[in-house]
Coordinates of C-alpha atoms in Angstrom, one line a residue:
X1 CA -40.4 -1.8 -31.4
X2 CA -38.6 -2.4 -28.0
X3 CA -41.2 -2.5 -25.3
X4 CA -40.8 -0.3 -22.5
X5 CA -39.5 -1.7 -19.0
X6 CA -41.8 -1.4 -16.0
X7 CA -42.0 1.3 -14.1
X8 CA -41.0 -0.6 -10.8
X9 CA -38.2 -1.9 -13.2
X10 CA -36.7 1.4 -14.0
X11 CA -37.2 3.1 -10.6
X12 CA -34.9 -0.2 -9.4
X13 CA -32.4 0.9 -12.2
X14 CA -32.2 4.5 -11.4
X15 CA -31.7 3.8 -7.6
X16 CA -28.8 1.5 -8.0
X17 CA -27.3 3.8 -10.4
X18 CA -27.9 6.7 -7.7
X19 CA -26.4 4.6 -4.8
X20 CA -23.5 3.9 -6.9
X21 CA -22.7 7.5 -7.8
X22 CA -23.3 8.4 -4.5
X23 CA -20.7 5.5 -2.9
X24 CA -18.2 6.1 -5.4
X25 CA -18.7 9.9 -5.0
X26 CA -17.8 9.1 -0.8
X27 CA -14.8 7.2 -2.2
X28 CA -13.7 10.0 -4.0
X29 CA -14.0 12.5 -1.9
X30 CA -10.7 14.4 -1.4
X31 CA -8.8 12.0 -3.9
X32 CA -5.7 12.8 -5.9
X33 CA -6.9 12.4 -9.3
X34 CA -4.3 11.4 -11.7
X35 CA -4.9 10.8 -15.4
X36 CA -4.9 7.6 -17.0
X37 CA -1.4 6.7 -18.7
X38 CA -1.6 4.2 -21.6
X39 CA 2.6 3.6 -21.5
X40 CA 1.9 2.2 -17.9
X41 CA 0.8 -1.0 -17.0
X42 CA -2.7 -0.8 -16.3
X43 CA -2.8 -2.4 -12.7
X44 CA -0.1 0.1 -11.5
X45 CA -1.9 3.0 -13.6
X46 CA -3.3 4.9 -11.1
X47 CA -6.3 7.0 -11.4
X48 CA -7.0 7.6 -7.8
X49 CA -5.5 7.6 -4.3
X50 CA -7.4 8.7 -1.6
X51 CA -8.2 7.9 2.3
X52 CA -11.1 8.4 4.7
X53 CA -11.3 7.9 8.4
X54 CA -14.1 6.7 10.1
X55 CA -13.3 6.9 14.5
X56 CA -9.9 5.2 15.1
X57 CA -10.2 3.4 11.7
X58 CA -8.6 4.8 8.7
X59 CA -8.8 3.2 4.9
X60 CA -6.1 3.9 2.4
X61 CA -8.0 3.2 -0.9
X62 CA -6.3 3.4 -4.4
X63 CA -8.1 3.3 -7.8
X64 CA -6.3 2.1 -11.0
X65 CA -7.1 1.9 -14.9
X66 CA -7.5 -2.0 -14.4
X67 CA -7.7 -4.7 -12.5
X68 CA -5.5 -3.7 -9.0
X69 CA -3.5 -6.7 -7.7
X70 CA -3.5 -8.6 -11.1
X71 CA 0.2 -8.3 -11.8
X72 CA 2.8 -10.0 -9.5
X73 CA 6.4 -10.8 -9.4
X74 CA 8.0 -13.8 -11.1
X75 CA 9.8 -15.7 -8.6
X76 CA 13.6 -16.1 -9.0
X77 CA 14.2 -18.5 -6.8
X78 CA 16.3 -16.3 -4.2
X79 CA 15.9 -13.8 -1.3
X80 CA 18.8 -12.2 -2.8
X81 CA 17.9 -9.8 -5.9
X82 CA 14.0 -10.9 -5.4
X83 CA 11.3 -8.4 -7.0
X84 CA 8.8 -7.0 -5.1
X85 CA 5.6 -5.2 -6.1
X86 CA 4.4 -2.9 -4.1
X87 CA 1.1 -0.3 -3.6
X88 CA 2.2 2.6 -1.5
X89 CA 0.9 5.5 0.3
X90 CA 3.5 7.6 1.5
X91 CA 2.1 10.0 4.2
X92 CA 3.3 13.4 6.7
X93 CA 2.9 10.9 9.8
X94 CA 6.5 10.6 11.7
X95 CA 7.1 7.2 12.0
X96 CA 6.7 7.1 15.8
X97 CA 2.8 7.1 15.4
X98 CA 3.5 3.5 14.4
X99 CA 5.8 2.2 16.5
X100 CA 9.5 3.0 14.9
X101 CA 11.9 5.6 15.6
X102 CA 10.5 8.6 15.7
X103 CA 11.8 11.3 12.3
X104 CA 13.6 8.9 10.5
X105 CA 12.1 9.2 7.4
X106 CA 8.9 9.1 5.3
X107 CA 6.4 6.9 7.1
X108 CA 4.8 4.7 4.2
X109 CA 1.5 2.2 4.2
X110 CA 2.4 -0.3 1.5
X111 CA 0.4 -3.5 -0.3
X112 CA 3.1 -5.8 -1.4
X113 CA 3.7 -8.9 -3.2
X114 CA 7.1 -11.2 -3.1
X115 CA 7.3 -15.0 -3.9
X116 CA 10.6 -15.3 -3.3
X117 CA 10.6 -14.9 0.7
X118 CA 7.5 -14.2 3.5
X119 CA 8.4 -11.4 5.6
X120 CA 5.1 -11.9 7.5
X121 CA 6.0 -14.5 10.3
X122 CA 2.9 -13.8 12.6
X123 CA 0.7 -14.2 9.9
X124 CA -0.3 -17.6 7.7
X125 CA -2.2 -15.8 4.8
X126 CA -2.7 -18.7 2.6
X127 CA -4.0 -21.1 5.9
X128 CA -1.8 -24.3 5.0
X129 CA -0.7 -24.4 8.8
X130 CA 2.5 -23.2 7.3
X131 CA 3.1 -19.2 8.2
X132 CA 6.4 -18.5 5.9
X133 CA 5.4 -19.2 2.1
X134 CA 3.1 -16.5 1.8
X135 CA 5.2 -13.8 0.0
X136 CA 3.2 -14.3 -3.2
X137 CA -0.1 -12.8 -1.7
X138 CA -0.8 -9.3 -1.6
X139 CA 0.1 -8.2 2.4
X140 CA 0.9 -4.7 4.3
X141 CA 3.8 -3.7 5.8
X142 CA 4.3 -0.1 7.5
X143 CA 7.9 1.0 6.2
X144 CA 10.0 4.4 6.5
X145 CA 11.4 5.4 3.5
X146 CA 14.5 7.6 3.0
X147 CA 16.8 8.7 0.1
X148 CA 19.4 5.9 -0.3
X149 CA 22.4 6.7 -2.6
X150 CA 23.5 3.0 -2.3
X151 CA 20.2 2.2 -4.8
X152 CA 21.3 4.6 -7.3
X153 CA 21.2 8.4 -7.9
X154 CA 18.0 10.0 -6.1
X155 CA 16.6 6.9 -5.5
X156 CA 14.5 5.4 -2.3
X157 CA 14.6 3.0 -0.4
X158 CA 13.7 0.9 2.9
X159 CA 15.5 2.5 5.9
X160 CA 18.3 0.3 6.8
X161 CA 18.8 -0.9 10.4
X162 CA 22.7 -0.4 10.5
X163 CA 24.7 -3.8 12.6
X164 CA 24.9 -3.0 16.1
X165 CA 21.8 0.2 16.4
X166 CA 18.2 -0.7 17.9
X167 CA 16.5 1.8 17.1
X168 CA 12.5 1.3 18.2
X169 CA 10.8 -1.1 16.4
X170 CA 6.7 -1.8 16.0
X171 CA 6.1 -5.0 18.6
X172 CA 5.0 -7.0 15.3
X173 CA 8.5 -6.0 13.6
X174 CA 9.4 -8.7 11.5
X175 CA 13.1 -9.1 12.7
X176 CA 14.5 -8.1 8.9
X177 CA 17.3 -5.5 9.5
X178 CA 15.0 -2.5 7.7
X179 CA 12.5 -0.6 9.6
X180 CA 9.5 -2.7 8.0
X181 CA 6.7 -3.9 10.4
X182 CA 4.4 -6.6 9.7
X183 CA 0.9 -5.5 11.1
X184 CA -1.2 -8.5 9.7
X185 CA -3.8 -5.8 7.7
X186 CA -5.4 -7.9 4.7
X187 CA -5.4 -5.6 1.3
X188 CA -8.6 -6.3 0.2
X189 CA -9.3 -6.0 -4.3
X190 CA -12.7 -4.9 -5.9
X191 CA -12.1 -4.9 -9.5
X192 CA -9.8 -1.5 -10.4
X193 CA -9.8 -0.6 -6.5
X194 CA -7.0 -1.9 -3.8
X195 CA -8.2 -0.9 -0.1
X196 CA -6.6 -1.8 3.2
X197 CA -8.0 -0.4 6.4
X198 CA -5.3 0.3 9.6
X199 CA -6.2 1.3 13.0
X200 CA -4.8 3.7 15.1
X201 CA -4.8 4.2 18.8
X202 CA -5.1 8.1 18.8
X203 CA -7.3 8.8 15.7
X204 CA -6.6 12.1 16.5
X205 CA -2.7 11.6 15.1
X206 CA -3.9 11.4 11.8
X207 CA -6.4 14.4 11.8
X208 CA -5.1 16.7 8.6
X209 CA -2.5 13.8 8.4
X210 CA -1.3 14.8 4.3
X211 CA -0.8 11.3 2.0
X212 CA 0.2 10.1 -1.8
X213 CA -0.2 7.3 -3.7
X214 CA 2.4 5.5 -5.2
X215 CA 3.0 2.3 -7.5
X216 CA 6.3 0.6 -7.4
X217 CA 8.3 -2.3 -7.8
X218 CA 11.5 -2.9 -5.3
X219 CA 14.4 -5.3 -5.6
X220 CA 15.8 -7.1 -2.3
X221 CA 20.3 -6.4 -2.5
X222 CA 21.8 -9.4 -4.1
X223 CA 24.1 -9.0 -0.9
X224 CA 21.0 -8.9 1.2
X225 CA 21.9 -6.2 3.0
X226 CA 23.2 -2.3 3.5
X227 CA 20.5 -1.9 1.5
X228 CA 18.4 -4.3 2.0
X229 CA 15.5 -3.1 -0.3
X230 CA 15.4 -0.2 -3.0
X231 CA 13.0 1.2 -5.1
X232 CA 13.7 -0.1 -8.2
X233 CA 11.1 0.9 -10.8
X234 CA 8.2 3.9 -10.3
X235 CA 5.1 2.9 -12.2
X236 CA 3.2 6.1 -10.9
X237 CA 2.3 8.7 -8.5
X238 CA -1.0 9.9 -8.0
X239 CA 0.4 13.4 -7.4
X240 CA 2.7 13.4 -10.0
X241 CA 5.7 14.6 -7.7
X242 CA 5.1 12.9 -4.6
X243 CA 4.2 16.2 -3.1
X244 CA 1.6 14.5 -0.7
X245 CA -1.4 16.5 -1.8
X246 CA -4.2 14.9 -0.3
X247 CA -5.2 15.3 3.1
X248 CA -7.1 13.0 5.5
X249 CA -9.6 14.9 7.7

């Protein structure tokens, strides 16, 4: 017969089990549940997206059927027609809250991974001293998004930044011709979860601010520009039709 555990054991079980309900119960609050989705691949599977705010500091959190962050693009040795894989939340925000110019498309917080090129120049991920062969790790951009015919029928992409226009750019703009900014905000990985936490100067912006979540995978133009980057590939969307159902309050 199995002898029983202690009582000082099992009152330490049950009050790790309650203070993980409870934490995962605060990361779920107000999530877009989606439904797990055997025909995807399970690090782009999403189960959740959601976002909490906590003062000026907001954290874009998403929740997949495995291991977030496992899967990354093999290189192909070229900026032109490079893969990207990407972890998006597309939100309501106008793109000015950021920096860019203002209604020019969807305002979108992406995780992304590239080893063909670094389009983080501020930033030395990897610390080798060396700040541009970092495109492999997991890094955020903020990036408008707009319908681009130019990637095919219905399809997204990054907004292009057409020769000769300056439209307003985020001071940590990378200098690629696509309104993309580079803001140096480490995604961080716990098992199935992907989090990354921005900070705004007027938290009051993104009060009822509505948001997705979206898994992806982009292609860079084999003539590097006009586009420069399209969606290529939609693993999932929290929502199911990118209708921007949850809501950060």
């Amino acid at each position: 017969m199995t002898s029983p555990l202690p009582f000082s054991v099992c009152t330490l079980l049950l009050a790790s089990v309650a203070f993980a309900d409870e934490n995962h119960a605060i990361h779920q609050e107000g999530a877009i549940v989606s439904s797990a989705d055997a025909s995807t691949t399970a690090a782009f599977d999403i189960l959740a997206a959601h976002a909490h705010r906590d003062g000026h500091l907001v954290t874009f959190h998403m929740t997949t059927s495995d291991i977030a962050g496992a899967e990354r693009p093999n290189p192909t040795g070229a900026l032109g027609g490079a893969p990207v894989y990407s972890y998006v939340w597309p939100t309501s925000l106008d793109p000015a809250t950021v920096g860019f110019e203002g209604d020019t498309g969807i305002l979108a917080l992406a995780a992304t991974s590239h080893p063909d090129f670094d389009d983080t120049p501020l930033f030395d991920e990897n610390n080798d001293g060396d700040p541009v062969n970092d495109g492999l790790l997991w890094h955020s951009h903020w990036v408008v998004l707009t319908p681009t015919e130019a990637c095919g029928e219905g399809a997204l992409g990054v907004r292009d930044i057409p020769e000769g226009e300056t439209p307003a750019m985020p001071t940590t703009w990378p200098g690629l011709p696509i309104f993309v900014d580079s803001p140096g905000y480490t995604p961080s990985f716990d098992g199935p979860e992907i989090a990354v936490t921005v900070p705004f100067d007027d938290p009051d912006v993104v009060e009822g601010a509505s948001y997705d979540g979206v898994t992806s995978a982009l292609r860079v133009n084999a003539d590097i520009h006009a586009p420069l980057l399209c969606v290529t590939h939609i693993f999932d969307i929290a929502s199911g039709d990118l209708s921007l159902s949850g809501s950060l309050n």
